[in-house]
Amino acid sequence: MSYFDAHCKTESELHTVGALLCILEMAAFDHLTQDDAPIASGIINLIQVVAERVKKVQELLDAEYDVGRPRPGGSPIAALHREIVRRNTFLNGDHGLSEDDFEAYNMETVALADRIVDLPAQNADDMLRKIMGYTINGDHDLSEGDRAQRIFAEARALIGGSSVAECTEHQLHRVGA
């Protein structure tokens, strides 16, 4: 399950739980004070349904966090991004390099930024770090070149190819489920 799919399912479950709680609140205010056993039984059943939905939301949240959580020790993308940031910070500071040394160091940093595109992103954090590494933390544009197209394709694959509109439609169907 992609992070995007997990997030959509979690959000949809939260909407369902919210709707069930509204129904429960209305039923409690309208009928709980009456001495009507079938209504009280129905409210108890509704409470059980809400409890099951809350458990499902917790499971979905756990799955969502597992998909989106960076791995312990960081990924190869995270490590390369940190190196790019370190090198870029050095270049933007008082480095004392000659113009030729500065240019050589800068070109090595750009080569690392190009190399980050080839590493596979495992989650949303990796994808963000890949984009930030490739653009050297926004110093360069994410152009329309081959590397940019590969980044966009990987981002689409990582989120399951879904669009925001598909997620919203999916949520609407799930609320009624």
PDB file of C-alpha atoms in Angstrom:
ATOM      1  CA  MET A   1       0.000   0.000   0.000  1.00  0.00           C
ATOM      2  CA  SER A   2       1.414   3.413  -0.923  1.00  0.00           C
ATOM      3  CA  TYR A   3       1.570   6.268   1.572  1.00  0.00           C
ATOM      4  CA  PHE A   4      -1.063   8.161  -0.448  1.00  0.00           C
ATOM      5  CA  ASP A   5      -3.487   5.200  -0.422  1.00  0.00           C
ATOM      6  CA  ALA A   6      -2.935   4.638   3.300  1.00  0.00           C
ATOM      7  CA  HIS A   7      -3.544   8.328   3.979  1.00  0.00           C
ATOM      8  CA  CYS A   8      -6.767   8.367   1.921  1.00  0.00           C
ATOM      9  CA  LYS A   9      -8.116   5.250   3.639  1.00  0.00           C
ATOM     10  CA  THR A  10      -7.254   6.636   7.069  1.00  0.00           C
ATOM     11  CA  GLU A  11      -8.944   9.954   6.316  1.00  0.00           C
ATOM     12  CA  SER A  12     -12.023   8.180   5.005  1.00  0.00           C
ATOM     13  CA  GLU A  13     -12.243   6.037   8.141  1.00  0.00           C
ATOM     14  CA  LEU A  14     -11.938   9.139  10.302  1.00  0.00           C
ATOM     15  CA  HIS A  15     -14.879  10.694   8.429  1.00  0.00           C
ATOM     16  CA  THR A  16     -16.871   7.507   8.968  1.00  0.00           C
ATOM     17  CA  VAL A  17     -16.091   7.519  12.695  1.00  0.00           C
ATOM     18  CA  GLY A  18     -17.096  11.183  12.893  1.00  0.00           C
ATOM     19  CA  ALA A  19     -20.428  10.474  11.183  1.00  0.00           C
ATOM     20  CA  LEU A  20     -21.112   7.514  13.469  1.00  0.00           C
ATOM     21  CA  LEU A  21     -20.349   9.630  16.520  1.00  0.00           C
ATOM     22  CA  CYS A  22     -22.829  12.269  15.312  1.00  0.00           C
ATOM     23  CA  ILE A  23     -25.520   9.603  14.924  1.00  0.00           C
ATOM     24  CA  LEU A  24     -24.650   8.234  18.355  1.00  0.00           C
ATOM     25  CA  GLU A  25     -24.908  11.697  19.895  1.00  0.00           C
ATOM     26  CA  MET A  26     -28.321  12.313  18.283  1.00  0.00           C
ATOM     27  CA  ALA A  27     -29.602   8.905  19.390  1.00  0.00           C
ATOM     28  CA  ALA A  28     -28.344   9.435  22.921  1.00  0.00           C
ATOM     29  CA  PHE A  29     -30.000  12.845  23.249  1.00  0.00           C
ATOM     30  CA  ASP A  30     -33.259  11.704  21.657  1.00  0.00           C
ATOM     31  CA  HIS A  31     -33.746   8.274  23.226  1.00  0.00           C
ATOM     32  CA  LEU A  32     -31.361   7.505  26.052  1.00  0.00           C
ATOM     33  CA  THR A  33     -33.530   9.200  28.659  1.00  0.00           C
ATOM     34  CA  GLN A  34     -36.507   7.081  27.673  1.00  0.00           C
ATOM     35  CA  ASP A  35     -36.994   3.640  29.144  1.00  0.00           C
ATOM     36  CA  ASP A  36     -36.989   1.908  25.787  1.00  0.00           C
ATOM     37  CA  ALA A  37     -34.881  -1.284  25.751  1.00  0.00           C
ATOM     38  CA  PRO A  38     -34.684  -1.672  21.917  1.00  0.00           C
ATOM     39  CA  ILE A  39     -33.360   1.880  21.536  1.00  0.00           C
ATOM     40  CA  ALA A  40     -30.804   1.354  24.317  1.00  0.00           C
ATOM     41  CA  SER A  41     -29.750  -1.908  22.651  1.00  0.00           C
ATOM     42  CA  GLY A  42     -29.366  -0.110  19.316  1.00  0.00           C
ATOM     43  CA  ILE A  43     -27.208   2.562  20.930  1.00  0.00           C
ATOM     44  CA  ILE A  44     -25.005  -0.121  22.485  1.00  0.00           C
ATOM     45  CA  ASN A  45     -24.640  -1.766  19.070  1.00  0.00           C
ATOM     46  CA  LEU A  46     -23.739   1.579  17.542  1.00  0.00           C
ATOM     47  CA  ILE A  47     -21.108   2.095  20.225  1.00  0.00           C
ATOM     48  CA  GLN A  48     -19.626  -1.292  19.277  1.00  0.00           C
ATOM     49  CA  VAL A  49     -19.559  -0.301  15.600  1.00  0.00           C
ATOM     50  CA  VAL A  50     -17.799   2.960  16.469  1.00  0.00           C
ATOM     51  CA  ALA A  51     -15.290   1.047  18.611  1.00  0.00           C
ATOM     52  CA  GLU A  52     -14.547  -1.276  15.673  1.00  0.00           C
ATOM     53  CA  ARG A  53     -14.078   1.718  13.357  1.00  0.00           C
ATOM     54  CA  VAL A  54     -11.748   3.389  15.840  1.00  0.00           C
ATOM     55  CA  LYS A  55      -9.678   0.185  15.953  1.00  0.00           C
ATOM     56  CA  LYS A  56      -9.592   0.099  12.135  1.00  0.00           C
ATOM     57  CA  VAL A  57      -8.469   3.753  12.025  1.00  0.00           C
ATOM     58  CA  GLN A  58      -5.667   2.955  14.457  1.00  0.00           C
ATOM     59  CA  GLU A  59      -4.550   0.060  12.253  1.00  0.00           C
ATOM     60  CA  LEU A  60      -4.659   2.312   9.179  1.00  0.00           C
ATOM     61  CA  LEU A  61      -2.715   5.030  10.968  1.00  0.00           C
ATOM     62  CA  ASP A  62      -0.100   2.466  11.963  1.00  0.00           C
ATOM     63  CA  ALA A  63       0.125   1.293   8.336  1.00  0.00           C
ATOM     64  CA  GLU A  64       0.310   4.895   7.101  1.00  0.00           C
ATOM     65  CA  TYR A  65       3.125   5.702   9.504  1.00  0.00           C
ATOM     66  CA  ASP A  66       4.962   2.490   8.575  1.00  0.00           C
ATOM     67  CA  VAL A  67       4.804   3.383   4.886  1.00  0.00           C
ATOM     68  CA  GLY A  68       5.842   7.009   5.402  1.00  0.00           C
ATOM     69  CA  ARG A  69       8.336   6.547   8.233  1.00  0.00           C
ATOM     70  CA  PRO A  70      11.997   6.859   7.324  1.00  0.00           C
ATOM     71  CA  ARG A  71      13.946   3.691   8.058  1.00  0.00           C
ATOM     72  CA  PRO A  72      16.253   3.589  11.099  1.00  0.00           C
ATOM     73  CA  GLY A  73      19.658   5.004  10.267  1.00  0.00           C
ATOM     74  CA  GLY A  74      18.270   6.755   7.225  1.00  0.00           C
ATOM     75  CA  SER A  75      18.119   5.671   3.651  1.00  0.00           C
ATOM     76  CA  PRO A  76      20.828   6.053   1.004  1.00  0.00           C
ATOM     77  CA  ILE A  77      18.828   9.016  -0.336  1.00  0.00           C
ATOM     78  CA  ALA A  78      18.771  10.655   3.107  1.00  0.00           C
ATOM     79  CA  ALA A  79      22.533  10.162   3.480  1.00  0.00           C
ATOM     80  CA  LEU A  80      23.249  11.597   0.034  1.00  0.00           C
ATOM     81  CA  HIS A  81      20.900  14.531   0.678  1.00  0.00           C
ATOM     82  CA  ARG A  82      22.731  15.301   3.932  1.00  0.00           C
ATOM     83  CA  GLU A  83      26.043  15.285   2.044  1.00  0.00           C
ATOM     84  CA  ILE A  84      24.658  17.612  -0.638  1.00  0.00           C
ATOM     85  CA  VAL A  85      23.370  19.990   2.059  1.00  0.00           C
ATOM     86  CA  ARG A  86      26.723  19.897   3.866  1.00  0.00           C
ATOM     87  CA  ARG A  87      28.642  20.638   0.689  1.00  0.00           C
ATOM     88  CA  ASN A  88      26.235  23.397  -0.349  1.00  0.00           C
ATOM     89  CA  THR A  89      26.497  25.023   3.088  1.00  0.00           C
ATOM     90  CA  PHE A  90      30.266  24.952   2.779  1.00  0.00           C
ATOM     91  CA  LEU A  91      30.130  26.557  -0.673  1.00  0.00           C
ATOM     92  CA  ASN A  92      27.806  29.305   0.584  1.00  0.00           C
ATOM     93  CA  GLY A  93      30.122  30.134   3.499  1.00  0.00           C
ATOM     94  CA  ASP A  94      33.586  31.603   3.859  1.00  0.00           C
ATOM     95  CA  HIS A  95      35.367  28.619   2.334  1.00  0.00           C
ATOM     96  CA  GLY A  96      38.717  30.143   1.313  1.00  0.00           C
ATOM     97  CA  LEU A  97      38.821  28.156  -1.951  1.00  0.00           C
ATOM     98  CA  SER A  98      40.337  29.488  -5.141  1.00  0.00           C
ATOM     99  CA  GLU A  99      37.933  30.068  -8.003  1.00  0.00           C
ATOM    100  CA  ASP A 100      39.065  26.850  -9.708  1.00  0.00           C
ATOM    101  CA  ASP A 101      38.793  24.820  -6.491  1.00  0.00           C
ATOM    102  CA  PHE A 102      35.385  26.333  -5.812  1.00  0.00           C
ATOM    103  CA  GLU A 103      34.202  25.378  -9.311  1.00  0.00           C
ATOM    104  CA  ALA A 104      35.554  21.817  -8.965  1.00  0.00           C
ATOM    105  CA  TYR A 105      33.912  21.380  -5.543  1.00  0.00           C
ATOM    106  CA  ASN A 106      30.659  22.799  -6.891  1.00  0.00           C
ATOM    107  CA  MET A 107      30.715  20.413  -9.883  1.00  0.00           C
ATOM    108  CA  GLU A 108      31.264  17.465  -7.513  1.00  0.00           C
ATOM    109  CA  THR A 109      28.210  18.615  -5.556  1.00  0.00           C
ATOM    110  CA  VAL A 110      26.170  18.874  -8.764  1.00  0.00           C
ATOM    111  CA  ALA A 111      27.300  15.342  -9.692  1.00  0.00           C
ATOM    112  CA  LEU A 112      25.995  14.097  -6.318  1.00  0.00           C
ATOM    113  CA  ALA A 113      22.728  15.913  -6.992  1.00  0.00           C
ATOM    114  CA  ASP A 114      22.477  14.148 -10.350  1.00  0.00           C
ATOM    115  CA  ARG A 115      23.338  10.798  -8.733  1.00  0.00           C
ATOM    116  CA  ILE A 116      20.511  11.064  -6.180  1.00  0.00           C
ATOM    117  CA  VAL A 117      17.991  10.647  -9.015  1.00  0.00           C
ATOM    118  CA  ASP A 118      19.205   7.079  -9.599  1.00  0.00           C
ATOM    119  CA  LEU A 119      18.494   5.967  -6.019  1.00  0.00           C
ATOM    120  CA  PRO A 120      15.021   4.451  -5.487  1.00  0.00           C
ATOM    121  CA  ALA A 121      12.751   6.321  -3.049  1.00  0.00           C
ATOM    122  CA  GLN A 122      11.161   4.049  -0.447  1.00  0.00           C
ATOM    123  CA  ASN A 123       8.689   6.557   1.016  1.00  0.00           C
ATOM    124  CA  ALA A 124       7.524  10.178   0.969  1.00  0.00           C
ATOM    125  CA  ASP A 125      10.528  11.324   3.017  1.00  0.00           C
ATOM    126  CA  ASP A 126      12.898   9.801   0.466  1.00  0.00           C
ATOM    127  CA  MET A 127      10.971  11.426  -2.382  1.00  0.00           C
ATOM    128  CA  LEU A 128      11.157  14.848  -0.760  1.00  0.00           C
ATOM    129  CA  ARG A 129      14.867  14.412  -0.039  1.00  0.00           C
ATOM    130  CA  LYS A 130      15.434  13.291  -3.634  1.00  0.00           C
ATOM    131  CA  ILE A 131      13.775  16.439  -4.963  1.00  0.00           C
ATOM    132  CA  MET A 132      15.591  18.658  -2.479  1.00  0.00           C
ATOM    133  CA  GLY A 133      18.905  16.927  -3.204  1.00  0.00           C
ATOM    134  CA  TYR A 134      18.493  17.173  -6.959  1.00  0.00           C
ATOM    135  CA  THR A 135      17.629  20.878  -6.754  1.00  0.00           C
ATOM    136  CA  ILE A 136      20.353  21.415  -4.107  1.00  0.00           C
ATOM    137  CA  ASN A 137      17.731  22.547  -1.608  1.00  0.00           C
ATOM    138  CA  GLY A 138      15.936  24.736  -4.107  1.00  0.00           C
ATOM    139  CA  ASP A 139      19.015  26.538  -5.467  1.00  0.00           C
ATOM    140  CA  HIS A 140      18.282  25.005  -8.885  1.00  0.00           C
ATOM    141  CA  ASP A 141      15.019  24.421 -10.741  1.00  0.00           C
ATOM    142  CA  LEU A 142      13.412  21.047 -11.196  1.00  0.00           C
ATOM    143  CA  SER A 143      13.561  21.420 -14.967  1.00  0.00           C
ATOM    144  CA  GLU A 144      11.857  19.462 -17.706  1.00  0.00           C
ATOM    145  CA  GLY A 145      14.934  17.339 -18.470  1.00  0.00           C
ATOM    146  CA  ASP A 146      15.274  13.569 -18.352  1.00  0.00           C
ATOM    147  CA  ARG A 147      16.156  13.492 -14.652  1.00  0.00           C
ATOM    148  CA  ALA A 148      13.176  15.669 -13.726  1.00  0.00           C
ATOM    149  CA  GLN A 149      10.845  13.398 -15.712  1.00  0.00           C
ATOM    150  CA  ARG A 150      12.254  10.359 -13.896  1.00  0.00           C
ATOM    151  CA  ILE A 151      11.639  12.081 -10.543  1.00  0.00           C
ATOM    152  CA  PHE A 152       8.046  12.905 -11.508  1.00  0.00           C
ATOM    153  CA  ALA A 153       7.422   9.339 -12.724  1.00  0.00           C
ATOM    154  CA  GLU A 154       8.832   7.889  -9.514  1.00  0.00           C
ATOM    155  CA  ALA A 155       6.711  10.256  -7.398  1.00  0.00           C
ATOM    156  CA  ARG A 156       3.580   9.165  -9.279  1.00  0.00           C
ATOM    157  CA  ALA A 157       4.499   5.497  -8.791  1.00  0.00           C
ATOM    158  CA  LEU A 158       5.213   6.057  -5.096  1.00  0.00           C
ATOM    159  CA  ILE A 159       1.758   7.500  -4.467  1.00  0.00           C
ATOM    160  CA  GLY A 160       0.100   4.749  -6.463  1.00  0.00           C
ATOM    161  CA  GLY A 161      -0.638   6.850  -9.531  1.00  0.00           C
ATOM    162  CA  SER A 162      -3.646   8.394  -7.816  1.00  0.00           C
ATOM    163  CA  SER A 163      -4.612  11.989  -8.188  1.00  0.00           C
ATOM    164  CA  VAL A 164      -6.091  14.218  -5.496  1.00  0.00           C
ATOM    165  CA  ALA A 165      -9.472  13.988  -7.238  1.00  0.00           C
ATOM    166  CA  GLU A 166      -9.327  10.162  -7.183  1.00  0.00           C
ATOM    167  CA  CYS A 167      -8.496  10.227  -3.464  1.00  0.00           C
ATOM    168  CA  THR A 168     -11.471  12.506  -2.745  1.00  0.00           C
ATOM    169  CA  GLU A 169     -13.794  10.294  -4.788  1.00  0.00           C
ATOM    170  CA  HIS A 170     -12.419   7.239  -2.982  1.00  0.00           C
ATOM    171  CA  GLN A 171     -13.097   8.916   0.364  1.00  0.00           C
ATOM    172  CA  LEU A 172     -16.702   9.701  -0.559  1.00  0.00           C
ATOM    173  CA  HIS A 173     -17.354   6.048  -1.453  1.00  0.00           C
ATOM    174  CA  ARG A 174     -15.690   4.813   1.746  1.00  0.00           C
ATOM    175  CA  VAL A 175     -17.745   7.103   4.013  1.00  0.00           C
ATOM    176  CA  GLY A 176     -20.894   5.346   2.867  1.00  0.00           C
ATOM    177  CA  ALA A 177     -19.317   1.896   3.327  1.00  0.00           C
TER     178      ALA A 177
END
